[in-house]
mmCIF file of N, CA, C and O in Angstrom:
data_model
loop_
_atom_site.group_PDB
_atom_site.id
_atom_site.type_symbol
_atom_site.label_atom_id
_atom_site.label_comp_id
_atom_site.label_asym_id
_atom_site.label_seq_id
_atom_site.Cartn_x
_atom_site.Cartn_y
_atom_site.Cartn_z
ATOM 1 N N UNK A 1 0.853 -1.187 0.000
ATOM 2 C CA UNK A 1 0.000 0.000 0.000
ATOM 3 C C UNK A 1 0.889 1.238 0.000
ATOM 4 O O UNK A 1 1.851 1.325 0.725
ATOM 5 N N UNK A 2 0.540 2.194 -0.814
ATOM 6 C CA UNK A 2 1.334 3.414 -0.883
ATOM 7 C C UNK A 2 1.003 4.338 0.285
ATOM 8 O O UNK A 2 -0.024 4.204 0.938
ATOM 9 N N UNK A 3 1.894 5.289 0.540
ATOM 10 C CA UNK A 3 1.679 6.251 1.630
ATOM 11 C C UNK A 3 0.427 7.072 1.374
ATOM 12 O O UNK A 3 -0.364 7.317 2.275
ATOM 13 N N UNK A 4 0.210 7.469 0.122
ATOM 14 C CA UNK A 4 -0.964 8.274 -0.221
ATOM 15 C C UNK A 4 -2.260 7.531 0.087
ATOM 16 O O UNK A 4 -3.192 8.095 0.641
ATOM 17 N N UNK A 5 -2.319 6.262 -0.250
ATOM 18 C CA UNK A 5 -3.525 5.467 0.020
ATOM 19 C C UNK A 5 -3.737 5.323 1.513
ATOM 20 O O UNK A 5 -4.870 5.332 1.998
ATOM 21 N N UNK A 6 -2.660 5.190 2.287
ATOM 22 C CA UNK A 6 -2.765 5.072 3.736
ATOM 23 C C UNK A 6 -3.297 6.359 4.352
ATOM 24 O O UNK A 6 -4.145 6.331 5.234
ATOM 25 N N UNK A 7 -2.822 7.505 3.882
ATOM 26 C CA UNK A 7 -3.288 8.801 4.379
ATOM 27 C C UNK A 7 -4.756 9.006 4.032
ATOM 28 O O UNK A 7 -5.549 9.474 4.846
ATOM 29 N N UNK A 8 -5.153 8.633 2.822
ATOM 30 C CA UNK A 8 -6.538 8.804 2.395
ATOM 31 C C UNK A 8 -7.502 7.982 3.243
ATOM 32 O O UNK A 8 -8.665 8.328 3.362
ATOM 33 N N UNK A 9 -7.036 6.910 3.827
ATOM 34 C CA UNK A 9 -7.888 6.095 4.674
ATOM 35 C C UNK A 9 -8.207 6.821 5.989
ATOM 36 O O UNK A 9 -9.260 6.628 6.570
ATOM 37 N N UNK A 10 -7.297 7.678 6.463
ATOM 38 C CA UNK A 10 -7.460 8.326 7.763
ATOM 39 C C UNK A 10 -7.957 9.759 7.678
ATOM 40 O O UNK A 10 -8.536 10.272 8.633
ATOM 41 N N UNK A 11 -7.714 10.448 6.586
ATOM 42 C CA UNK A 11 -8.089 11.852 6.469
ATOM 43 C C UNK A 11 -9.260 12.007 5.512
ATOM 44 O O UNK A 11 -9.227 11.508 4.395
ATOM 45 N N UNK A 12 -10.275 12.737 5.944
ATOM 46 C CA UNK A 12 -11.463 12.972 5.126
ATOM 47 C C UNK A 12 -11.248 14.216 4.281
ATOM 48 O O UNK A 12 -10.873 15.262 4.798
ATOM 49 N N UNK A 13 -11.479 14.115 2.989
ATOM 50 C CA UNK A 13 -11.370 15.263 2.083
ATOM 51 C C UNK A 13 -12.732 15.473 1.439
ATOM 52 O O UNK A 13 -13.198 14.637 0.690
ATOM 53 N N UNK A 14 -13.358 16.595 1.748
ATOM 54 C CA UNK A 14 -14.653 16.900 1.151
ATOM 55 C C UNK A 14 -14.497 17.379 -0.276
ATOM 56 O O UNK A 14 -15.292 17.061 -1.144
ATOM 57 N N UNK A 15 -13.479 18.200 -0.509
ATOM 58 C CA UNK A 15 -13.230 18.774 -1.831
ATOM 59 C C UNK A 15 -11.738 18.684 -2.102
ATOM 60 O O UNK A 15 -10.991 19.588 -1.723
ATOM 61 N N UNK A 16 -11.275 17.614 -2.746
ATOM 62 C CA UNK A 16 -9.838 17.490 -3.015
ATOM 63 C C UNK A 16 -9.322 18.655 -3.849
ATOM 64 O O UNK A 16 -9.981 19.096 -4.783
ATOM 65 N N UNK A 17 -8.176 19.165 -3.466
ATOM 66 C CA UNK A 17 -7.557 20.267 -4.177
ATOM 67 C C UNK A 17 -6.330 19.792 -4.924
ATOM 68 O O UNK A 17 -6.053 18.588 -4.989
ATOM 69 N N UNK A 18 -5.578 20.722 -5.463
ATOM 70 C CA UNK A 18 -4.341 20.359 -6.162
ATOM 71 C C UNK A 18 -3.371 19.653 -5.208
ATOM 72 O O UNK A 18 -3.331 19.943 -4.015
ATOM 73 N N UNK A 19 -2.604 18.723 -5.739
ATOM 74 C CA UNK A 19 -1.673 17.942 -4.911
ATOM 75 C C UNK A 19 -0.638 18.821 -4.202
ATOM 76 O O UNK A 19 -0.201 18.501 -3.111
ATOM 77 N N UNK A 20 -0.221 19.914 -4.829
ATOM 78 C CA UNK A 20 0.829 20.742 -4.239
ATOM 79 C C UNK A 20 0.285 21.844 -3.332
ATOM 80 O O UNK A 20 1.043 22.651 -2.811
ATOM 81 N N UNK A 21 -1.026 21.877 -3.114
ATOM 82 C CA UNK A 21 -1.623 22.898 -2.244
ATOM 83 C C UNK A 21 -1.347 22.559 -0.774
ATOM 84 O O UNK A 21 -1.231 21.396 -0.413
ATOM 85 N N UNK A 22 -1.220 23.579 0.074
ATOM 86 C CA UNK A 22 -1.038 23.305 1.504
ATOM 87 C C UNK A 22 -2.261 22.568 2.052
ATOM 88 O O UNK A 22 -3.375 22.748 1.575
ATOM 89 N N UNK A 23 -2.065 21.759 3.063
ATOM 90 C CA UNK A 23 -3.145 20.975 3.652
ATOM 91 C C UNK A 23 -3.363 21.411 5.102
ATOM 92 O O UNK A 23 -2.423 21.543 5.872
ATOM 93 N N UNK A 24 -4.608 21.664 5.439
ATOM 94 C CA UNK A 24 -4.986 22.013 6.798
ATOM 95 C C UNK A 24 -5.696 20.811 7.401
ATOM 96 O O UNK A 24 -6.667 20.308 6.830
ATOM 97 N N UNK A 25 -5.218 20.340 8.538
ATOM 98 C CA UNK A 25 -5.829 19.199 9.201
ATOM 99 C C UNK A 25 -6.579 19.715 10.422
ATOM 100 O O UNK A 25 -5.995 20.370 11.279
ATOM 101 N N UNK A 26 -7.884 19.444 10.485
ATOM 102 C CA UNK A 26 -8.737 19.892 11.592
ATOM 103 C C UNK A 26 -9.335 18.683 12.286
ATOM 104 O O UNK A 26 -9.817 17.767 11.631
ATOM 105 N N UNK A 27 -9.310 18.697 13.598
ATOM 106 C CA UNK A 27 -9.886 17.620 14.377
ATOM 107 C C UNK A 27 -11.201 18.090 14.986
ATOM 108 O O UNK A 27 -11.247 19.157 15.601
ATOM 109 N N UNK A 28 -12.284 17.318 14.835
ATOM 110 C CA UNK A 28 -13.565 17.721 15.425
ATOM 111 C C UNK A 28 -13.513 17.630 16.953
ATOM 112 O O UNK A 28 -12.696 16.902 17.515
ATOM 113 N N UNK A 29 -14.385 18.372 17.602
ATOM 114 C CA UNK A 29 -14.458 18.338 19.057
ATOM 115 C C UNK A 29 -14.934 16.961 19.514
ATOM 116 O O UNK A 29 -15.450 16.167 18.715
ATOM 117 N N UNK A 30 -14.791 16.669 20.791
ATOM 118 C CA UNK A 30 -15.205 15.373 21.334
ATOM 119 C C UNK A 30 -16.679 15.131 21.030
ATOM 120 O O UNK A 30 -17.529 15.972 21.311
ATOM 121 N N UNK A 31 -16.973 14.018 20.428
ATOM 122 C CA UNK A 31 -18.346 13.702 20.065
ATOM 123 C C UNK A 31 -18.777 14.311 18.753
ATOM 124 O O UNK A 31 -19.874 14.066 18.285
ATOM 125 N N UNK A 32 -17.908 15.109 18.137
ATOM 126 C CA UNK A 32 -18.232 15.759 16.874
ATOM 127 C C UNK A 32 -17.886 14.878 15.693
ATOM 128 O O UNK A 32 -17.379 13.766 15.843
ATOM 129 N N UNK A 33 -18.166 15.359 14.527
ATOM 130 C CA UNK A 33 -17.889 14.607 13.308
ATOM 131 C C UNK A 33 -17.153 15.493 12.308
ATOM 132 O O UNK A 33 -17.206 16.721 12.396
ATOM 133 N N UNK A 34 -16.493 14.856 11.367
ATOM 134 C CA UNK A 34 -15.771 15.596 10.330
ATOM 135 C C UNK A 34 -16.700 16.474 9.513
ATOM 136 O O UNK A 34 -16.291 17.506 8.982
ATOM 137 N N UNK A 35 -17.968 16.100 9.429
ATOM 138 C CA UNK A 35 -18.915 16.889 8.623
ATOM 139 C C UNK A 35 -19.152 18.288 9.185
ATOM 140 O O UNK A 35 -19.645 19.146 8.476
ATOM 141 N N UNK A 36 -18.745 18.538 10.426
ATOM 142 C CA UNK A 36 -18.885 19.890 10.966
ATOM 143 C C UNK A 36 -17.983 20.880 10.223
ATOM 144 O O UNK A 36 -18.187 22.088 10.310
ATOM 145 N N UNK A 37 -17.002 20.379 9.477
ATOM 146 C CA UNK A 37 -16.108 21.241 8.705
ATOM 147 C C UNK A 37 -16.509 21.385 7.251
ATOM 148 O O UNK A 37 -15.825 22.041 6.472
ATOM 149 N N UNK A 38 -17.640 20.809 6.866
ATOM 150 C CA UNK A 38 -18.087 20.895 5.481
ATOM 151 C C UNK A 38 -18.271 22.339 5.021
ATOM 152 O O UNK A 38 -17.771 22.709 3.954
ATOM 153 N N UNK A 39 -18.951 23.220 5.778
ATOM 154 C CA UNK A 39 -19.082 24.613 5.317
ATOM 155 C C UNK A 39 -17.732 25.302 5.107
ATOM 156 O O UNK A 39 -17.566 26.050 4.150
ATOM 157 N N UNK A 40 -16.782 25.043 5.974
ATOM 158 C CA UNK A 40 -15.470 25.660 5.825
ATOM 159 C C UNK A 40 -14.765 25.125 4.588
ATOM 160 O O UNK A 40 -14.075 25.861 3.890
ATOM 161 N N UNK A 41 -14.940 23.848 4.281
ATOM 162 C CA UNK A 41 -14.273 23.284 3.126
ATOM 163 C C UNK A 41 -14.815 23.842 1.815
ATOM 164 O O UNK A 41 -14.093 23.885 0.820
ATOM 165 N N UNK A 42 -16.070 24.253 1.803
ATOM 166 C CA UNK A 42 -16.644 24.850 0.598
ATOM 167 C C UNK A 42 -16.024 26.213 0.305
ATOM 168 O O UNK A 42 -15.936 26.613 -0.836
ATOM 169 N N UNK A 43 -15.638 26.919 1.363
ATOM 170 C CA UNK A 43 -15.047 28.249 1.204
ATOM 171 C C UNK A 43 -13.655 28.118 0.639
ATOM 172 O O UNK A 43 -13.152 28.898 -0.076
#
């Protein structure tokens, strides 16, 4: 398994961007879900 495939298994991407773009990793609050960042990802 490649490193990229391993990362994709753990990190949720709502809107994939260019490969060379900076990546921001956000962790949801306790009991929260990754979908709480959907509005921010649209921006």
